[in-house]
mmCIF file of C-alpha atoms (C1' of nucleotides) in Angstrom:
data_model
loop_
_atom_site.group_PDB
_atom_site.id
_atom_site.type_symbol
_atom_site.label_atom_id
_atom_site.label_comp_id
_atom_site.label_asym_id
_atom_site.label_seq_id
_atom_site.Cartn_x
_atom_site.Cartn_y
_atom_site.Cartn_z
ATOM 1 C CA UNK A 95 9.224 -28.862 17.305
ATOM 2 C CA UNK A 96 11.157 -25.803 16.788
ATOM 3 C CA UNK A 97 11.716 -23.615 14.095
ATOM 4 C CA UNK A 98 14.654 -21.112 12.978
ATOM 5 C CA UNK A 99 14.062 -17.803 11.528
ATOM 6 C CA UNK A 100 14.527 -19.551 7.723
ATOM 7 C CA UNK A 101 12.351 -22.053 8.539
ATOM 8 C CA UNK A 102 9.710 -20.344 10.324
ATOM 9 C CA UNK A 103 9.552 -17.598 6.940
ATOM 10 C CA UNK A 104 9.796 -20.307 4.470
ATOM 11 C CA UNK A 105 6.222 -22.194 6.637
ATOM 12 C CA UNK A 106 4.577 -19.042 6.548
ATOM 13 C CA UNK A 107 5.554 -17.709 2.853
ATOM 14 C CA UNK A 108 7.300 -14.764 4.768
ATOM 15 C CA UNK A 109 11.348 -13.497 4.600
ATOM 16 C CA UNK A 110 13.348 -13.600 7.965
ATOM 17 C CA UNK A 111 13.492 -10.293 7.528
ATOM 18 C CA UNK A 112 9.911 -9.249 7.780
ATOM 19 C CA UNK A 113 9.440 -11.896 10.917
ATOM 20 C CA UNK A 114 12.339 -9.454 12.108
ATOM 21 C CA UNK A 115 10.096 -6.694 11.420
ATOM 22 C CA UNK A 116 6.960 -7.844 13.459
ATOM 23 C CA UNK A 117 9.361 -8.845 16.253
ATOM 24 C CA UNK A 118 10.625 -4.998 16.655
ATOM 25 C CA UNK A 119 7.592 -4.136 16.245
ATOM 26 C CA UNK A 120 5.634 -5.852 19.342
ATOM 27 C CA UNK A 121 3.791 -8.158 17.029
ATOM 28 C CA UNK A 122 5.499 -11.436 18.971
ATOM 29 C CA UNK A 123 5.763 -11.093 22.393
ATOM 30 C CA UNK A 124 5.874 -14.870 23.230
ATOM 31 C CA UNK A 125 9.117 -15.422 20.845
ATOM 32 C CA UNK A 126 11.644 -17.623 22.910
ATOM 33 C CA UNK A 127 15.769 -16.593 22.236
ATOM 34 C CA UNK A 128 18.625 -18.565 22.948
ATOM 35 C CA UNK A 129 20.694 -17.932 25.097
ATOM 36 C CA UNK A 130 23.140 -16.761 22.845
ATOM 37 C CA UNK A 131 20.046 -14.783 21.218
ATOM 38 C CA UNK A 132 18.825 -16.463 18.540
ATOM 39 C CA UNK A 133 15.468 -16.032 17.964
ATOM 40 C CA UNK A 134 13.389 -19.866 17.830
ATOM 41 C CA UNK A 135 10.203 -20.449 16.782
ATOM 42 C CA UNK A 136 7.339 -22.605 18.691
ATOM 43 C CA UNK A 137 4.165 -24.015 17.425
ATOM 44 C CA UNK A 138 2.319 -21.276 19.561
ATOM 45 C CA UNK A 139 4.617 -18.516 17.258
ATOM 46 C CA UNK A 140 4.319 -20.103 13.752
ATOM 47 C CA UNK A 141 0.238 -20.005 14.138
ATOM 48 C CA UNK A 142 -0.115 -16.962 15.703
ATOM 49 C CA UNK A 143 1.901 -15.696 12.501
ATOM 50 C CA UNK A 144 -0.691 -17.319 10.830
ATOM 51 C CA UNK A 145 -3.692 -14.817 12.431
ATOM 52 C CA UNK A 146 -0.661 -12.435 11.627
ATOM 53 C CA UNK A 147 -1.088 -13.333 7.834
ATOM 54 C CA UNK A 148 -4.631 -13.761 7.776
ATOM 55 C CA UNK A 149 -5.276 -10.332 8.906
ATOM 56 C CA UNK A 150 -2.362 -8.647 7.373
ATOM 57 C CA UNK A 151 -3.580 -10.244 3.841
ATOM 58 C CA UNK A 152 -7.028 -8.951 4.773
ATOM 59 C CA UNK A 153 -5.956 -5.002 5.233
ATOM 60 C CA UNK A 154 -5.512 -4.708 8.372
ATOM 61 C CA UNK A 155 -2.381 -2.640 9.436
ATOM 62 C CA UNK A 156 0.429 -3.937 11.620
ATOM 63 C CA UNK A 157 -0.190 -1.212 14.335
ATOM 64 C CA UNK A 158 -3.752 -2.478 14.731
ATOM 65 C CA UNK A 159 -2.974 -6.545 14.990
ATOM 66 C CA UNK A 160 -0.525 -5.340 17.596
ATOM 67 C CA UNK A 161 -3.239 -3.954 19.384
ATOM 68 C CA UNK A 162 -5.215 -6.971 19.013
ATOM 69 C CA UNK A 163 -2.166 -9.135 20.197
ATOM 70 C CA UNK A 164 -1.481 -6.499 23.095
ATOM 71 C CA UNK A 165 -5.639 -7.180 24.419
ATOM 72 C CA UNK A 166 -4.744 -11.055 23.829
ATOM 73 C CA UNK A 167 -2.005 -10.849 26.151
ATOM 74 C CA UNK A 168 -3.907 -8.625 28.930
ATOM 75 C CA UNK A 169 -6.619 -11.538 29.348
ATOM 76 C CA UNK A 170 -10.051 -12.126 29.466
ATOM 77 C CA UNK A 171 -11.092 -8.593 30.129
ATOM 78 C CA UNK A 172 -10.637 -7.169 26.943
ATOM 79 C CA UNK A 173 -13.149 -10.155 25.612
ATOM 80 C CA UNK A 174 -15.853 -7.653 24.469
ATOM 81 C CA UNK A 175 -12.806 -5.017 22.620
ATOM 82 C CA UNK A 176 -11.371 -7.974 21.019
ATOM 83 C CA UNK A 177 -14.437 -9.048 19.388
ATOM 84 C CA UNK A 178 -15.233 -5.969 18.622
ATOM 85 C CA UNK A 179 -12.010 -5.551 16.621
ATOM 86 C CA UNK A 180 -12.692 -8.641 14.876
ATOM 87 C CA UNK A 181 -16.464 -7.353 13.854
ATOM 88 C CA UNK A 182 -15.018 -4.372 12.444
ATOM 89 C CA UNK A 183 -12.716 -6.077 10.766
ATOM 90 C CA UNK A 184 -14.955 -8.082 9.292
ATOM 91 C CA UNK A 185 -17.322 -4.964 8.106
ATOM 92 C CA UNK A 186 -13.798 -3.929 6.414
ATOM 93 C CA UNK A 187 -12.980 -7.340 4.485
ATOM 94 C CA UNK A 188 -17.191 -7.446 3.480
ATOM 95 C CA UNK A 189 -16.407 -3.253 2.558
ATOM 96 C CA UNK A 190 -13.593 -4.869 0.119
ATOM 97 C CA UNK A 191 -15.107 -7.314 -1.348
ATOM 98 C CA UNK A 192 -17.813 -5.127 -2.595
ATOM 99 C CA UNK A 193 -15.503 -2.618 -4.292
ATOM 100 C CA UNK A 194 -13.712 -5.909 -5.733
ATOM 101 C CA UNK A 195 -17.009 -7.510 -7.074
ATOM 102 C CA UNK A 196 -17.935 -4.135 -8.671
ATOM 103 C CA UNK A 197 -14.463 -3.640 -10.265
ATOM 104 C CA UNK A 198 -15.094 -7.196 -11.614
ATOM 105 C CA UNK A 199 -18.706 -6.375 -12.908
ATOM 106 C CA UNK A 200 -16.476 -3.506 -14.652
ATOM 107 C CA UNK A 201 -14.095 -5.852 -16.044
ATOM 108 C CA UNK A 202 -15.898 -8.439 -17.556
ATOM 109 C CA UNK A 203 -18.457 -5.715 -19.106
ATOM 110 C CA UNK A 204 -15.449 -4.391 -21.002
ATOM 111 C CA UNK A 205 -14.310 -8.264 -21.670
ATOM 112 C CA UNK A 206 -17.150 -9.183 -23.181
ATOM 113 C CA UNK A 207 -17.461 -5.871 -25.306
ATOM 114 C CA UNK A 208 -14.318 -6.680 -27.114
ATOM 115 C CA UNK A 209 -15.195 -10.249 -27.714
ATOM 116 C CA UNK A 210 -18.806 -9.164 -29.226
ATOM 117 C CA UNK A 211 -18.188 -5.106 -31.073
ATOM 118 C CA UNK A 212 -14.426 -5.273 -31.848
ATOM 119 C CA UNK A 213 -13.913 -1.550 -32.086
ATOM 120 C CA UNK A 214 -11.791 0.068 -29.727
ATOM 121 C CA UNK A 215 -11.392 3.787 -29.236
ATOM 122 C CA UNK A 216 -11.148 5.434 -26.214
ATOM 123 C CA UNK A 217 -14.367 6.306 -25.813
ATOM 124 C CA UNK A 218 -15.653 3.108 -26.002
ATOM 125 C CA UNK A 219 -12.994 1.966 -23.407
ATOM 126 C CA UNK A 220 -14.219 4.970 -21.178
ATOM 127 C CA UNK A 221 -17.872 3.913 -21.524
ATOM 128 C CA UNK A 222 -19.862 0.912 -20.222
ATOM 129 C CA UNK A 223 -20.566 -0.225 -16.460
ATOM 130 C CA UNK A 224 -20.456 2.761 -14.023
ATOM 131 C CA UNK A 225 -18.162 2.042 -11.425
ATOM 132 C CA UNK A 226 -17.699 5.583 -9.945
ATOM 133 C CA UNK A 227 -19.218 6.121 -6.365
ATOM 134 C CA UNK A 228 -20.374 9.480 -6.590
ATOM 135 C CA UNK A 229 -19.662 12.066 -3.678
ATOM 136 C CA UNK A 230 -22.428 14.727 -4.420
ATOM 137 C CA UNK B 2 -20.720 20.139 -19.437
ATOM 138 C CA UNK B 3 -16.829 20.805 -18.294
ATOM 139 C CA UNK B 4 -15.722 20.510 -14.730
ATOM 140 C CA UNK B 5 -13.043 22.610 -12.753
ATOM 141 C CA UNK B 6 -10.638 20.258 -11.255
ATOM 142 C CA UNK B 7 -12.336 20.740 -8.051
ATOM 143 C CA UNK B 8 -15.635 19.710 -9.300
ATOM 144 C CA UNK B 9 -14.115 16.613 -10.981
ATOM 145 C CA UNK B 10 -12.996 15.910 -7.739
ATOM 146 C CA UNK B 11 -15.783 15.874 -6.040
ATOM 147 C CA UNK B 12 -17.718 13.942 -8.843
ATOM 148 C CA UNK B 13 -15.204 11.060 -8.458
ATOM 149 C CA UNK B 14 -14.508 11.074 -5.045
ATOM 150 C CA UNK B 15 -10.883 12.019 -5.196
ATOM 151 C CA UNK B 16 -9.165 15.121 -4.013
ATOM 152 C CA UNK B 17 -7.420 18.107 -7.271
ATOM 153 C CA UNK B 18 -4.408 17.115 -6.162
ATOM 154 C CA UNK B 19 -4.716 13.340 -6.552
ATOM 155 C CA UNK B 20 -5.930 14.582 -10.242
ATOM 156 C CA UNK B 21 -3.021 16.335 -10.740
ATOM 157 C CA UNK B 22 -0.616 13.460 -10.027
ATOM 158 C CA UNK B 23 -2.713 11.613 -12.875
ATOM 159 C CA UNK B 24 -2.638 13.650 -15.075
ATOM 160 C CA UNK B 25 1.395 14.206 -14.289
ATOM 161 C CA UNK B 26 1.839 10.733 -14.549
ATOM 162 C CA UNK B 27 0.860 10.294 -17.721
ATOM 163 C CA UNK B 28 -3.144 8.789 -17.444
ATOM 164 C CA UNK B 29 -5.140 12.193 -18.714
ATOM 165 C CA UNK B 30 -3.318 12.815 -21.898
ATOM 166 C CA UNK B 31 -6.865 13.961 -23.755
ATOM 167 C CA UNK B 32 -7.399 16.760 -21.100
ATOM 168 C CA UNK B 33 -7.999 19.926 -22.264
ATOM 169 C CA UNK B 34 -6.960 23.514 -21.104
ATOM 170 C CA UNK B 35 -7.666 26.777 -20.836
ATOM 171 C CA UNK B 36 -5.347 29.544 -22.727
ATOM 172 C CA UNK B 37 -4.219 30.367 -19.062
ATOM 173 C CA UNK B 38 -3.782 26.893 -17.980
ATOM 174 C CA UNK B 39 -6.496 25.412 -15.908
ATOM 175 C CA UNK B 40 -7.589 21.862 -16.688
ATOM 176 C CA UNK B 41 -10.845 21.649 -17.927
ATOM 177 C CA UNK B 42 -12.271 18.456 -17.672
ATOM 178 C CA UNK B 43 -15.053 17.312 -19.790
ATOM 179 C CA UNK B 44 -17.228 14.113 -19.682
ATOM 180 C CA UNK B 45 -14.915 11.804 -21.772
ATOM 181 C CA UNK B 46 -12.335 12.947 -18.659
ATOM 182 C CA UNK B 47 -14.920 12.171 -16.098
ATOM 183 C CA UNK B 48 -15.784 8.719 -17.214
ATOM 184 C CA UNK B 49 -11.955 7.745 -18.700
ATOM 185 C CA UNK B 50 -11.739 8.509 -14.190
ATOM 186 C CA UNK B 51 -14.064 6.160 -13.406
ATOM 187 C CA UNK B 52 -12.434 3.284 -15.182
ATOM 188 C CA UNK B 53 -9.410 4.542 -13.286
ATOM 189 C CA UNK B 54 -10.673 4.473 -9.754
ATOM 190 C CA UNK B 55 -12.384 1.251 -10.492
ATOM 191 C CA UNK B 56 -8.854 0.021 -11.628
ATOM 192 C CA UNK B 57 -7.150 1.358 -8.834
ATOM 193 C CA UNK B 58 -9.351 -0.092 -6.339
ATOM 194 C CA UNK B 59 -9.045 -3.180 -7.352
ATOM 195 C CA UNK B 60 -5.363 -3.269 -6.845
ATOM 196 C CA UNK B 61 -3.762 -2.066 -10.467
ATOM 197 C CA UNK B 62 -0.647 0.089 -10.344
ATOM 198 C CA UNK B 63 -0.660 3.409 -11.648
ATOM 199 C CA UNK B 64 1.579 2.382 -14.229
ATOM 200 C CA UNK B 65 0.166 -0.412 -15.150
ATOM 201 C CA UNK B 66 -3.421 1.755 -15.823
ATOM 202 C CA UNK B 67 -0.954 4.353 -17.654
ATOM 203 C CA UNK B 68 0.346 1.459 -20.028
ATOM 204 C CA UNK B 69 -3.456 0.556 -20.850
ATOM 205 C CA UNK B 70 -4.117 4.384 -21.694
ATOM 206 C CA UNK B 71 -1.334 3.907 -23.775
ATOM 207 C CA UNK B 72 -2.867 1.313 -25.512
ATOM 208 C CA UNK B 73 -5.787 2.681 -26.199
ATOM 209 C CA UNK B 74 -4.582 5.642 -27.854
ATOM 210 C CA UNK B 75 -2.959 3.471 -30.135
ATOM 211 C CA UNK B 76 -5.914 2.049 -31.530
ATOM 212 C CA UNK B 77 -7.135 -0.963 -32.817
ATOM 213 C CA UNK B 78 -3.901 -2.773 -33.419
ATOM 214 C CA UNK B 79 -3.402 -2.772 -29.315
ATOM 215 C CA UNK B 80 -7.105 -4.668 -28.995
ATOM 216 C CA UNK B 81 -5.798 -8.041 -27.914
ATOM 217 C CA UNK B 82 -3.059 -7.133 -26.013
ATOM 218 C CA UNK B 83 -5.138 -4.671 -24.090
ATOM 219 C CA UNK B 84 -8.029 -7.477 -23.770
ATOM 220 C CA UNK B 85 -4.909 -9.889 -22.221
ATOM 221 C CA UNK B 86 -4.288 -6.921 -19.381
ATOM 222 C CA UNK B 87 -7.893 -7.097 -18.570
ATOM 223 C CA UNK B 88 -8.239 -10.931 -18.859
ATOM 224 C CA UNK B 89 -4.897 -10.522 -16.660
ATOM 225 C CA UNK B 90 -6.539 -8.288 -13.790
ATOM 226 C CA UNK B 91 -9.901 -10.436 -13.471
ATOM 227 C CA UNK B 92 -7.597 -12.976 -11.798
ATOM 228 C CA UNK B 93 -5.949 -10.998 -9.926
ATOM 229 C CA UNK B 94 -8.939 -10.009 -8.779
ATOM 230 C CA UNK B 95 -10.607 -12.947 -8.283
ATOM 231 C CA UNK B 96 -7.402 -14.325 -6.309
ATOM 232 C CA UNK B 97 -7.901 -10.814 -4.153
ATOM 233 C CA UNK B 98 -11.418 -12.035 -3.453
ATOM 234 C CA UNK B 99 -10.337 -15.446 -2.663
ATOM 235 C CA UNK B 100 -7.735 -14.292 0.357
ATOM 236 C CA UNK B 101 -10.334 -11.961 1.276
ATOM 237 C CA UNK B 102 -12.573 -14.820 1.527
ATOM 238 C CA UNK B 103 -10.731 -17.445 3.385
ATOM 239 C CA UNK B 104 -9.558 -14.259 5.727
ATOM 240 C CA UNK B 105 -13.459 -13.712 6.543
ATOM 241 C CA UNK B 106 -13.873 -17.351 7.381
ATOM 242 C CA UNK B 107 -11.249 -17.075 9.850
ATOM 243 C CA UNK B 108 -12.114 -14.279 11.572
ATOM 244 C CA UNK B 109 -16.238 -15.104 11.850
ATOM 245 C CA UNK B 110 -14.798 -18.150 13.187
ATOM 246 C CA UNK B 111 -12.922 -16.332 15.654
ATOM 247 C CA UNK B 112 -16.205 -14.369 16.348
ATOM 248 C CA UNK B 113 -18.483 -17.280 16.811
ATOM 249 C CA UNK B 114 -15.813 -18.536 19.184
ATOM 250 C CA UNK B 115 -15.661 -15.675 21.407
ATOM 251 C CA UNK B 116 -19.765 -15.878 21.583
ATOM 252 C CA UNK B 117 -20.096 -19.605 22.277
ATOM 253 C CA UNK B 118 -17.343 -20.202 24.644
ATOM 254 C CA UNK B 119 -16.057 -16.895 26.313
ATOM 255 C CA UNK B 120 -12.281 -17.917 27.564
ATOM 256 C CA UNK B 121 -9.946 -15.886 25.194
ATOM 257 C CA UNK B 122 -6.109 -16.626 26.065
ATOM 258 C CA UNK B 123 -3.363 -16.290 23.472
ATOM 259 C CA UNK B 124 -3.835 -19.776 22.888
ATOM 260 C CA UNK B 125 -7.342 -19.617 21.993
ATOM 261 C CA UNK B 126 -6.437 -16.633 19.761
ATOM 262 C CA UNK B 127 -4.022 -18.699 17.402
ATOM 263 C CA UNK B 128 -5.921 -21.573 16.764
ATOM 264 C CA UNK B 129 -8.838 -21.875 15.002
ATOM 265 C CA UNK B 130 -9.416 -21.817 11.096
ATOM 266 C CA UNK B 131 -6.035 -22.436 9.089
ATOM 267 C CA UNK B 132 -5.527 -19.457 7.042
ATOM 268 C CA UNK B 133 -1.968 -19.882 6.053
ATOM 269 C CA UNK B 134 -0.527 -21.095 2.519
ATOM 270 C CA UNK B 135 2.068 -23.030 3.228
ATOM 271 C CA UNK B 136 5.294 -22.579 1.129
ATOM 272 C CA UNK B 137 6.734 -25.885 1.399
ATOM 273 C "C1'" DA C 217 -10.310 48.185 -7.956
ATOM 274 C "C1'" DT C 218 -9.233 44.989 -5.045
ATOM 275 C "C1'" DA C 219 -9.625 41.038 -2.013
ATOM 276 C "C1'" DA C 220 -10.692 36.231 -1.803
ATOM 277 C "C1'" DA C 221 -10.943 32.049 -3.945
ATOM 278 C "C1'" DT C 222 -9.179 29.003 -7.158
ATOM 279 C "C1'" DG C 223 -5.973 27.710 -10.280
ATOM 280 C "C1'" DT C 224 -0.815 26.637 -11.648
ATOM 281 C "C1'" DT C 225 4.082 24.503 -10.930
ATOM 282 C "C1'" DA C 226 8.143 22.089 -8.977
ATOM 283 C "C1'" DA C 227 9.977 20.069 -5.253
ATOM 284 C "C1'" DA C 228 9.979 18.187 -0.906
ATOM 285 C "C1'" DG C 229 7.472 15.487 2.623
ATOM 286 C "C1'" DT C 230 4.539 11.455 4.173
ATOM 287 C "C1'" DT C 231 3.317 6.639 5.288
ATOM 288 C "C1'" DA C 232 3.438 1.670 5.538
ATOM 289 C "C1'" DA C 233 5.775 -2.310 5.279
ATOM 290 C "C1'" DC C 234 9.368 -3.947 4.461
ATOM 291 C "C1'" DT C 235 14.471 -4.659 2.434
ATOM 292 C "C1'" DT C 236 19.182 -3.775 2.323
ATOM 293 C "C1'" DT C 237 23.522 -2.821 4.263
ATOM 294 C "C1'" DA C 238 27.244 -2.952 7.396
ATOM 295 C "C1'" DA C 239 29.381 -4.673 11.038
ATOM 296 C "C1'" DG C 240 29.647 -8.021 14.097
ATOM 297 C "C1'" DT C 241 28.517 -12.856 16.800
ATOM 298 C "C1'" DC C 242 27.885 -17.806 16.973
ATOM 299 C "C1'" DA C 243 27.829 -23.009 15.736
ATOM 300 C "C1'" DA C 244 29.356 -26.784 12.909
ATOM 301 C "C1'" DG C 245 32.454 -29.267 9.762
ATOM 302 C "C1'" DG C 246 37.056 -30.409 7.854
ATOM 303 C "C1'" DC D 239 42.018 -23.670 14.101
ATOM 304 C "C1'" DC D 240 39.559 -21.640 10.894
ATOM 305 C "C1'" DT D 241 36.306 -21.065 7.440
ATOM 306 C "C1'" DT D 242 31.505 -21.112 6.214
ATOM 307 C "C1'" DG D 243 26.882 -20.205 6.822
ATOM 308 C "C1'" DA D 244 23.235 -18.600 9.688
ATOM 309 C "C1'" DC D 245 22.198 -15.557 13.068
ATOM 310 C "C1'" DT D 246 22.190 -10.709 15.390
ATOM 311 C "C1'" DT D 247 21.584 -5.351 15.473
ATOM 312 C "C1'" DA D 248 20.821 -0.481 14.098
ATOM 313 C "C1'" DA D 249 20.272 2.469 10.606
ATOM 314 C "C1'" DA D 250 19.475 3.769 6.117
ATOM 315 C "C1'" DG D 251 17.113 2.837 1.682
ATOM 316 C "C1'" DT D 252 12.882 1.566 -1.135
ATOM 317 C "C1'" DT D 253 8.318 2.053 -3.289
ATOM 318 C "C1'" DA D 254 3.732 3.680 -4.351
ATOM 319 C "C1'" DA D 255 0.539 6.997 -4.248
ATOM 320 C "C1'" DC D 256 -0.281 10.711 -2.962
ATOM 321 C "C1'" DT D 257 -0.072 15.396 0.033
ATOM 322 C "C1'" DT D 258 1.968 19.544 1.394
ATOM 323 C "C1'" DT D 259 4.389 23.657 0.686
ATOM 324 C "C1'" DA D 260 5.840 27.771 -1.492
ATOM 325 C "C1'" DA D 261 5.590 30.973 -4.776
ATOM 326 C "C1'" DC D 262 3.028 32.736 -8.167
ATOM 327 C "C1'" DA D 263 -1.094 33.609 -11.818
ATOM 328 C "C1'" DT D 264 -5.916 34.141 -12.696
ATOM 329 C "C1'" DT D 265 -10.798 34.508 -11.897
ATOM 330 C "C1'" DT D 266 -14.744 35.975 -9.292
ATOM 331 C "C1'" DA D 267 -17.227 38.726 -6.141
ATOM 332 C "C1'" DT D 268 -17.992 43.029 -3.886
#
DNA sequence: ATAAATGTTAAAGTTAACTTTAAGTCAAGG
DNA sequence: CCTTGACTTAAAGTTAACTTTAACATTTAT
């Protein structure tokens, strides 16, 4: 089954606009148009959009899935690039998630200090868990 | 001990200019200067910072660190409401940590793919783990 | 004393990822 | 036939978080 632009953003939690937007920029090379131009949507589309998301919602820029897609489309010799991609990628989302689950240390140290002191100047608020990465 | 801007910098990991759009903005309203001008920034400044970056890295706006500051200054009175926009960024956080999550599992199953089977069309590329939320 | 380094400001520039706008084309229903 | 709604494009606008630039003041080192 087919979808149109509004149907293929509203599957994917995306605008027409921004599928637009990956289409001018290179990001969906397999699109199908009508004849008359219209842009329709396969299976093969909607779940590549779906890697799309994935690594889009995981920091990785636009310019660099379209890389990725551009070494899908060239075949199986850019195998080894490809995964490397994905490894450093996945170094990235790991990089993330550590500066997240230190924020959240952070967070709940300062949630739990008003629910057990309930006194609240600045420099209490500026004390507590150390969440600076120092450059010296 | 006080800091020259540049120092501060380097002590947080951030560059004087980036220090001087805070304190612009609105976030470093207890810094001190010099009868000439320069910022001098003492520890309070320092660690008031490092609640900032670790705010900032985990995804909160500018303003919306700017309206806590605010807070804060205010005193006691603001203690709940500033304990809600804490409470308030732990889930965003945690709901950061759970796209980064479901975005790892799809790309080490993309990884494992590439080292157990080794044919890597388009078609291989878009299936694979589901990572999209559907909208419908 | 003077040159180099560091500080200051306001204002303009940058970048990514879209969105909005304007002007036009196309398909379906009454 | 003609209106309505969905589609198209190119180009300009948006936003956040800075950075860069330019012009100038001050501090430090020689």
């Amino acid at each position: 089954m087919n979808y149109s632009i509004q149907q293929a953003a509203q599957k994917l939690g995306l605008t027409p606009s921004a599928l637009r937007y990956y289409d001018k920029e290179g990001l969906l090379p397999t699109l199908q148009r009508t004849d008359s131009g219209i842009r329709t949507f396969r299976e093969t589309e909607i779940q590549w959009l779906g890697l799309i998301c994935c690594l889009k919602n995981s920091g990785m820029p636009i310019q660099e899935i379209k890389h990725f897609m551009t070494l899908c489309l060239q075949g199986e010799d850019t195998c080894e690039e490809r995964k490397e991609v994905l490894e450093k990628h996945k170094t990235e989302i790991l990089d993330q998630m550590k500066v997240l689950s230190n924020s959240l240390n952070t967070v709940n140290y300062k949630i739990e200090h008003y629910k057990e002191i309930g006194i609240f100047h600045i420099d209490q608020e500026i004390g507590g868990a150390d969440n600076v990465q120092s450059a010296s």
